Every structure is written in structure tokens, then in C-alpha cells.
Amino acid sequence: MSKDLLIRAVAADATIRCMAAVTTSLVDQACQRHNTLPTASAALGRALTGTLMMGSLLKDLEKITVKFDCQGPIGNITSEADAYGNVRGYVRNPQVDLPVNEKGKLDVGGAVGTGMLYVIRDIGFEIGLSRDPYYGSVPIISGEIAMDLAYYFTKSEQIPSDVSLGVFVSPEGQITASGGFIIQVMPGADEKLIEEISNNIVNTPPSTTMIREGFSPEDMLYKALGHIDFEVLETRPIQFRCTCSHKRALSLITALGKTEVADMLEKDVGAKLTCHFCSETYLVTAGELEKILDDFPAQED
Ligand code: ZN
């Protein structure tokens, strides 16, 4: 199995921008963490893969959040990537599993349904450096994730894009292939070239088929671009990684305030916090709650 990897490339004097990724291991890890059923696994995996590729254009402290705010049974999908190949994300209802659609594929569109797709790019928000974040939003047009991201690029960023995303779930529920590619037409691109690429993409096998055959991200671009030469600008490892920690759990509890912490100590002896993004559970002991209480400055009423 190819290891998780992302590449960023350009073709035709940078008038064509491309990204491709194999995300099998990280999506499998995400699905195990969130205990997702197949349809939810495919939705989450596609969103994580798309967000990672979008994240490859970020600089240093920037972060990108892709959020499907939807009416379907999955509730919503939130996925976040940084500039270093780290991604984390979750779906509200991981136990969504629908019958396969008329094409015999996992019915991600049915799980997502209608709603809005939001893309938020911000800079160093968590360390207080936030300048104006960038917001873009479009209605969800298919719920299949790839087509929605393509629509977002075209409508909101005015960059016509072709997005292919796929997740293959084995009968045992394991992710055995996941990944995809994005091909974007930048201003100044040659019309004939655009047509050639479009025709080629139509004949490109689904990402999961290519990945199951052992294709690397570069191999996928060779297939999608046909005879067009491209230059790989960057190859980076990618992983599922969350920013939560025991220390962060303690500061979240501290932020609740003295009364709430005292209440927790009295009623529940300790506290249990579960991170939405990665499902990691943090146990905060009674001793730690007492320490938090002791550290609050004395207040006058
Ligand atoms: Zn976490």
C-alpha cells in the first residue's frame, strides 16, 4: 500500500495548478477514532482529503476549515488543515450508513443532503495574530463532496477546478484506499489545453481504483493530465493530527470559572472531556480540579 503523501504541481507555465494525495492510512485512522459506519467514513474521508489538498496552498500559520452545514442524516462535516500537512475532522453523526446508490456506490450525497458549504481561512487565530479571515460559501449542490468543492472553487474563488475524491471501505469497514486530485485552471490558460484536460479527466479512472492499483499521487496526475508535462513543486507527508492535549483540557475547564469547577468537584468528583475533532478523551482528576480551584485568584463578591 502506498503511504500517505501529497504533491503540488504546475503545468503549462503555471496556468494549470494541480494537487494529488493518497490518504488511506490517515482516513482509516480518523474513521477508527470516530467509529464511523461506511457512508459516514466515505464522507469524512473525502472531506479530509479535499481539505488537505486545499491546505497545501497555505502559508506558515494559516489554517483552513471546510464545513458542510447540511440537512442530511450525517448532521454536518467539519475538517481543518494547517500548512504542514496536518488534518483533523469529524462528522456530527458517525453512525450513518445508507444503502448504496443506483451506481452501487456509497451514498455520500444522500447522507449529506442539502445545505451550505463554508470555507474559512484564517491566520494564527489561536495565537492572537488573527487578521481578517477569509470566508467563502456556496450552496451544497450534490453532497458528494468533490463536486461541491469544485463548485466552491469555480463560484467563490473564480478558479475553474476539477476535483476527484474517493474512499474505498472494505466489507470489514476498513479504509483500503483513499485519496484524490484537484486540477485548476488559472488565468491565461490555453483554451485548447483546457479542453484536452477535460477530455482526459473524463477518461481517468476513479481515484480509489488507481490507489487500489498502487498509484502514487504523481501517477494519478500522469493519468489525469495525459500527455501534458507537469512539474512537481512540493511533496509532503500528511497525517491526521489534532491540537488537543491534557493541558488544553485543563485550560478549558479553568475557563468555565470558579463556580462551575467547584460544582464539578462536588457532583462528579472528576471530569471527562472528549475532543470533537479526534474523539480523544481526557480524564481530569479531583486533585487537578482542586488545584484549578486553588489557582483562581480570591474574589470579592
Ligand atoms: Zn483532539
Short mmCIF file of C-alpha atoms and ligand atoms in Angstrom, two decimals:
data_model
loop_
_atom_site.label_atom_id
_atom_site.label_comp_id
_atom_site.label_asym_id
_atom_site.label_seq_id
_atom_site.Cartn_x
_atom_site.Cartn_y
_atom_site.Cartn_z
CA MET A 1 0.00 0.00 0.00
CA SER A 2 1.34 3.47 -0.91
CA LYS A 3 1.98 5.64 2.11
CA ASP A 4 0.09 8.88 2.71
CA LEU A 5 1.57 11.65 0.60
CA LEU A 6 0.53 14.88 -1.06
CA ILE A 7 2.05 16.61 -4.05
CA ARG A 8 1.57 20.05 -5.51
CA ALA A 9 2.43 20.62 -9.16
CA VAL A 10 2.06 23.04 -12.06
CA ALA A 11 1.78 22.58 -15.81
CA ALA A 12 1.80 24.81 -18.89
CA ASP A 13 3.75 27.73 -17.39
CA ALA A 14 1.78 27.53 -14.14
CA THR A 15 -1.53 28.20 -15.90
CA ILE A 16 -2.58 24.78 -14.63
CA ARG A 17 -2.29 24.07 -10.90
CA CYS A 18 -2.57 20.54 -9.56
CA MET A 19 -2.66 18.72 -6.26
CA ALA A 20 -2.91 15.00 -5.61
CA ALA A 21 -2.92 12.93 -2.45
CA VAL A 22 -3.07 9.40 -1.14
CA THR A 23 -4.72 9.49 2.29
CA THR A 24 -5.58 5.83 3.01
CA SER A 25 -3.86 5.47 6.40
CA LEU A 26 -4.91 8.81 7.85
CA VAL A 27 -8.53 8.36 6.78
CA ASP A 28 -8.55 4.85 8.24
CA GLN A 29 -7.21 6.29 11.48
CA ALA A 30 -9.84 9.08 11.51
CA CYS A 31 -12.64 6.57 10.89
CA GLN A 32 -11.42 4.30 13.68
CA ARG A 33 -11.19 7.23 16.08
CA HIS A 34 -14.73 8.35 15.29
CA ASN A 35 -16.14 4.85 14.93
CA THR A 36 -17.81 5.75 11.62
CA LEU A 37 -20.02 3.42 9.58
CA PRO A 38 -19.24 3.12 5.83
CA THR A 39 -21.28 6.03 4.40
CA ALA A 40 -20.01 8.38 7.12
CA SER A 41 -16.45 7.03 6.61
CA ALA A 42 -16.59 7.94 2.91
CA ALA A 43 -17.96 11.42 3.63
CA LEU A 44 -15.36 12.13 6.31
CA GLY A 45 -12.51 10.71 4.22
CA ARG A 46 -13.41 12.76 1.16
CA ALA A 47 -13.68 15.93 3.24
CA LEU A 48 -10.32 15.32 4.98
CA THR A 49 -8.61 14.63 1.65
CA GLY A 50 -10.08 17.72 -0.04
CA THR A 51 -9.18 19.93 2.92
CA LEU A 52 -5.60 18.64 2.97
CA MET A 53 -5.15 19.46 -0.71
CA MET A 54 -6.63 22.93 -0.18
CA GLY A 55 -4.29 23.30 2.82
CA SER A 56 -1.26 22.71 0.59
CA LEU A 57 -1.65 26.30 -0.64
CA LEU A 58 -1.49 27.79 2.87
CA LYS A 59 1.43 29.69 4.32
CA ASP A 60 3.02 29.06 7.73
CA LEU A 61 0.45 29.86 10.41
CA GLU A 62 -2.59 29.78 8.16
CA LYS A 63 -5.33 27.27 8.71
CA ILE A 64 -8.24 26.20 6.55
CA THR A 65 -11.61 24.94 7.76
CA VAL A 66 -14.06 23.28 5.41
CA LYS A 67 -17.53 22.88 6.83
CA PHE A 68 -20.55 21.17 5.33
CA ASP A 69 -23.52 22.54 7.20
CA CYS A 70 -26.13 20.11 5.95
CA GLN A 71 -29.64 18.79 6.41
CA GLY A 72 -28.89 15.12 5.67
CA PRO A 73 -28.59 12.41 8.36
CA ILE A 74 -24.84 12.98 8.77
CA GLY A 75 -25.60 16.28 10.53
CA ASN A 76 -22.53 18.17 9.42
CA ILE A 77 -18.89 17.65 8.47
CA THR A 78 -16.03 19.78 9.78
CA SER A 79 -12.49 19.38 8.59
CA GLU A 80 -9.45 21.51 9.30
CA ALA A 81 -5.93 21.51 7.86
CA ASP A 82 -2.79 23.52 8.54
CA ALA A 83 0.16 24.42 6.31
CA TYR A 84 2.23 21.45 7.50
CA GLY A 85 0.15 18.54 6.24
CA ASN A 86 -1.84 18.02 9.42
CA VAL A 87 -5.58 17.47 9.21
CA ARG A 88 -8.32 16.73 11.71
CA GLY A 89 -12.08 16.49 11.37
CA TYR A 90 -15.36 14.89 12.33
CA VAL A 91 -18.94 14.32 11.30
CA ARG A 92 -21.80 15.00 13.69
CA ASN A 93 -23.42 11.57 13.25
CA PRO A 94 -20.71 8.96 12.63
CA GLN A 95 -23.23 6.10 12.68
CA VAL A 96 -24.76 6.98 9.31
CA ASP A 97 -24.89 4.10 6.89
CA LEU A 98 -27.25 4.26 3.90
CA PRO A 99 -27.95 1.66 1.21
CA VAL A 100 -25.64 2.06 -1.81
CA ASN A 101 -26.90 4.39 -4.54
CA GLU A 102 -28.04 3.45 -8.07
CA LYS A 103 -24.39 3.37 -9.20
CA GLY A 104 -23.57 0.85 -6.47
CA LYS A 105 -21.50 3.48 -4.60
CA LEU A 106 -21.67 4.64 -1.00
CA ASP A 107 -24.45 7.24 -0.90
CA VAL A 108 -22.48 10.21 0.45
CA GLY A 109 -24.83 12.63 -1.34
CA GLY A 110 -27.79 11.10 0.49
CA ALA A 111 -26.00 11.32 3.86
CA VAL A 112 -25.07 14.97 3.32
CA GLY A 113 -28.24 16.25 1.64
CA THR A 114 -28.73 19.94 1.06
CA GLY A 115 -27.22 22.88 2.92
CA MET A 116 -24.24 25.21 2.73
CA LEU A 117 -20.53 24.68 2.27
CA TYR A 118 -18.29 27.12 4.15
CA VAL A 119 -14.56 27.61 3.66
CA ILE A 120 -12.73 29.66 6.27
CA ARG A 121 -9.06 30.52 6.00
CA ASP A 122 -7.51 32.31 8.95
CA ILE A 123 -4.09 33.27 10.11
CA GLY A 124 -2.81 32.40 13.55
CA PHE A 125 -6.23 32.82 15.16
CA GLU A 126 -5.32 30.71 18.17
CA ILE A 127 -2.20 32.67 18.99
CA GLY A 128 -3.88 36.04 18.69
CA LEU A 129 -2.49 37.01 15.29
CA SER A 130 -5.82 36.89 13.52
CA ARG A 131 -6.20 39.32 10.69
CA ASP A 132 -9.37 39.33 8.66
CA PRO A 133 -10.14 35.71 7.99
CA TYR A 134 -11.31 34.73 4.52
CA TYR A 135 -14.82 33.34 4.24
CA GLY A 136 -16.37 31.75 1.20
CA SER A 137 -19.65 29.93 0.97
CA VAL A 138 -21.76 28.20 -1.66
CA PRO A 139 -24.88 26.05 -1.52
CA ILE A 140 -24.21 22.30 -1.44
CA ILE A 141 -25.07 21.16 -4.96
CA SER A 142 -24.57 17.38 -4.81
CA GLY A 143 -23.43 16.41 -1.32
CA GLU A 144 -20.81 14.16 -2.92
CA ILE A 145 -18.06 16.46 -1.56
CA ALA A 146 -15.78 16.54 -4.66
CA MET A 147 -18.38 18.19 -6.87
CA ASP A 148 -19.23 20.64 -4.10
CA LEU A 149 -15.59 21.65 -3.66
CA ALA A 150 -15.27 22.08 -7.44
CA TYR A 151 -18.35 24.30 -7.41
CA TYR A 152 -16.91 26.30 -4.50
CA PHE A 153 -13.61 26.92 -6.35
CA THR A 154 -15.39 27.96 -9.51
CA LYS A 155 -18.05 30.17 -7.92
CA SER A 156 -16.37 31.61 -4.87
CA GLU A 157 -12.70 31.79 -5.89
CA GLN A 158 -13.32 32.07 -9.65
CA ILE A 159 -10.90 29.23 -10.31
CA PRO A 160 -12.47 26.57 -12.55
CA SER A 161 -11.47 23.28 -10.96
CA ASP A 162 -11.91 19.59 -11.35
CA VAL A 163 -11.95 17.70 -8.07
CA SER A 164 -11.83 13.93 -7.72
CA LEU A 165 -12.11 12.32 -4.28
CA GLY A 166 -12.68 8.73 -3.31
CA VAL A 167 -12.73 6.45 -0.29
CA PHE A 168 -12.97 2.68 -0.54
CA VAL A 169 -14.39 0.90 2.50
CA SER A 170 -13.79 -2.86 2.74
CA PRO A 171 -16.62 -5.20 3.80
CA GLU A 172 -14.92 -5.28 7.23
CA GLY A 173 -15.27 -1.50 7.46
CA GLN A 174 -11.57 -0.78 6.95
CA ILE A 175 -10.41 2.01 4.64
CA THR A 176 -8.33 0.28 1.97
CA ALA A 177 -7.98 3.19 -0.45
CA SER A 178 -8.48 6.93 -0.10
CA GLY A 179 -7.25 9.95 -1.97
CA GLY A 180 -7.86 12.21 -4.93
CA PHE A 181 -6.68 15.09 -7.04
CA ILE A 182 -7.56 18.68 -7.91
CA ILE A 183 -6.76 20.30 -11.26
CA GLN A 184 -7.26 24.05 -11.50
CA VAL A 185 -7.31 26.37 -14.47
CA MET A 186 -5.57 29.63 -13.67
CA PRO A 187 -5.98 32.88 -15.65
CA GLY A 188 -4.25 32.80 -19.02
CA ALA A 189 -4.61 29.08 -19.62
CA ASP A 190 -4.86 28.00 -23.24
CA GLU A 191 -8.41 27.03 -24.34
CA LYS A 192 -7.27 24.00 -26.31
CA LEU A 193 -5.28 22.77 -23.35
CA ILE A 194 -8.30 23.16 -21.06
CA GLU A 195 -10.36 21.09 -23.46
CA GLU A 196 -7.68 18.43 -23.66
CA ILE A 197 -7.53 18.17 -19.87
CA SER A 198 -11.31 17.98 -19.57
CA ASN A 199 -11.47 15.14 -22.08
CA ASN A 200 -8.67 13.35 -20.30
CA ILE A 201 -10.25 13.66 -16.86
CA VAL A 202 -13.47 12.11 -18.15
CA ASN A 203 -11.46 9.02 -19.07
CA THR A 204 -9.46 8.92 -15.83
CA PRO A 205 -10.44 6.02 -13.55
CA PRO A 206 -11.87 6.84 -10.11
CA SER A 207 -9.19 7.76 -7.54
CA THR A 208 -9.93 4.67 -5.46
CA THR A 209 -9.39 2.39 -8.47
CA MET A 210 -5.99 4.00 -9.12
CA ILE A 211 -4.95 3.89 -5.45
CA ARG A 212 -6.01 0.26 -5.09
CA GLU A 213 -3.72 -0.47 -8.02
CA GLY A 214 -0.86 1.14 -6.12
CA PHE A 215 -0.78 4.54 -7.88
CA SER A 216 1.16 7.32 -6.15
CA PRO A 217 -0.16 10.91 -6.19
CA GLU A 218 2.21 11.59 -9.10
CA ASP A 219 0.89 8.56 -11.03
CA MET A 220 -2.65 9.90 -10.60
CA LEU A 221 -1.65 13.24 -12.12
CA TYR A 222 0.06 11.47 -15.05
CA LYS A 223 -3.20 9.69 -15.70
CA ALA A 224 -5.40 12.78 -15.30
CA LEU A 225 -3.18 15.10 -17.37
CA GLY A 226 -2.41 12.60 -20.11
CA HIS A 227 0.42 13.85 -22.31
CA ILE A 228 0.79 17.21 -20.60
CA ASP A 229 4.08 17.66 -18.77
CA PHE A 230 3.93 18.87 -15.21
CA GLU A 231 6.46 19.94 -12.62
CA VAL A 232 6.16 18.76 -9.03
CA LEU A 233 6.81 21.77 -6.77
CA GLU A 234 6.42 20.00 -3.47
CA THR A 235 5.98 16.54 -1.96
CA ARG A 236 4.92 16.37 1.65
CA PRO A 237 3.94 13.73 4.19
CA ILE A 238 0.42 14.19 5.54
CA GLN A 239 -1.21 12.95 8.72
CA PHE A 240 -4.27 13.03 10.94
CA ARG A 241 -3.17 15.13 13.90
CA CYS A 242 -5.21 17.04 16.45
CA THR A 243 -4.14 20.02 18.52
CA CYS A 244 -5.86 18.85 21.72
CA SER A 245 -3.93 17.82 24.84
CA HIS A 246 -4.41 17.17 28.54
CA LYS A 247 -3.05 20.65 29.22
CA ARG A 248 -5.63 22.16 26.86
CA ALA A 249 -8.40 20.18 28.60
CA LEU A 250 -7.30 21.73 31.92
CA SER A 251 -7.37 25.26 30.49
CA LEU A 252 -10.84 24.65 29.03
CA ILE A 253 -12.09 23.66 32.48
CA THR A 254 -10.39 26.69 34.03
CA ALA A 255 -12.20 28.90 31.52
CA LEU A 256 -15.56 27.66 32.84
CA GLY A 257 -14.99 29.70 36.00
CA LYS A 258 -14.70 29.02 39.70
CA THR A 259 -18.36 28.20 40.46
CA GLU A 260 -18.59 25.66 37.66
CA VAL A 261 -15.35 23.95 38.67
CA ALA A 262 -16.43 23.77 42.32
CA ASP A 263 -19.71 22.27 41.15
CA MET A 264 -17.88 19.66 39.06
CA LEU A 265 -15.74 18.67 42.00
CA GLU A 266 -18.72 18.29 44.29
CA LYS A 267 -21.02 16.43 41.88
CA ASP A 268 -18.78 14.31 39.73
CA VAL A 269 -15.52 14.04 41.67
CA GLY A 270 -13.56 14.41 38.39
CA ALA A 271 -14.28 15.47 34.83
CA LYS A 272 -14.22 13.76 31.44
CA LEU A 273 -13.74 15.75 28.26
CA THR A 274 -13.96 14.36 24.74
CA CYS A 275 -12.42 16.23 21.80
CA HIS A 276 -14.88 16.65 18.89
CA PHE A 277 -12.13 16.65 16.31
CA CYS A 278 -10.40 13.40 17.24
CA SER A 279 -12.57 11.67 19.89
CA GLU A 280 -9.68 11.57 22.36
CA THR A 281 -10.97 11.51 25.95
CA TYR A 282 -9.22 13.38 28.75
CA LEU A 283 -9.84 12.48 32.36
CA VAL A 284 -9.33 15.30 34.82
CA THR A 285 -8.95 14.05 38.37
CA ALA A 286 -10.45 15.52 41.54
CA GLY A 287 -6.92 16.51 42.56
CA GLU A 288 -6.49 18.51 39.34
CA LEU A 289 -9.87 20.20 39.84
CA GLU A 290 -8.81 21.17 43.39
CA LYS A 291 -5.58 22.62 42.03
CA ILE A 292 -7.54 24.66 39.44
CA LEU A 293 -9.78 25.97 42.25
CA ASP A 294 -6.76 26.88 44.39
CA ASP A 295 -5.22 28.79 41.49
CA PHE A 296 -8.21 31.06 40.98
CA PRO A 297 -7.47 34.49 42.42
CA ALA A 298 -9.50 35.27 45.54
CA GLN A 299 -12.58 37.21 44.51
CA GLU A 300 -14.69 39.61 46.45
CA ASP A 301 -18.42 39.39 45.93
ZN ZN B 1 -8.48 16.32 19.54
#
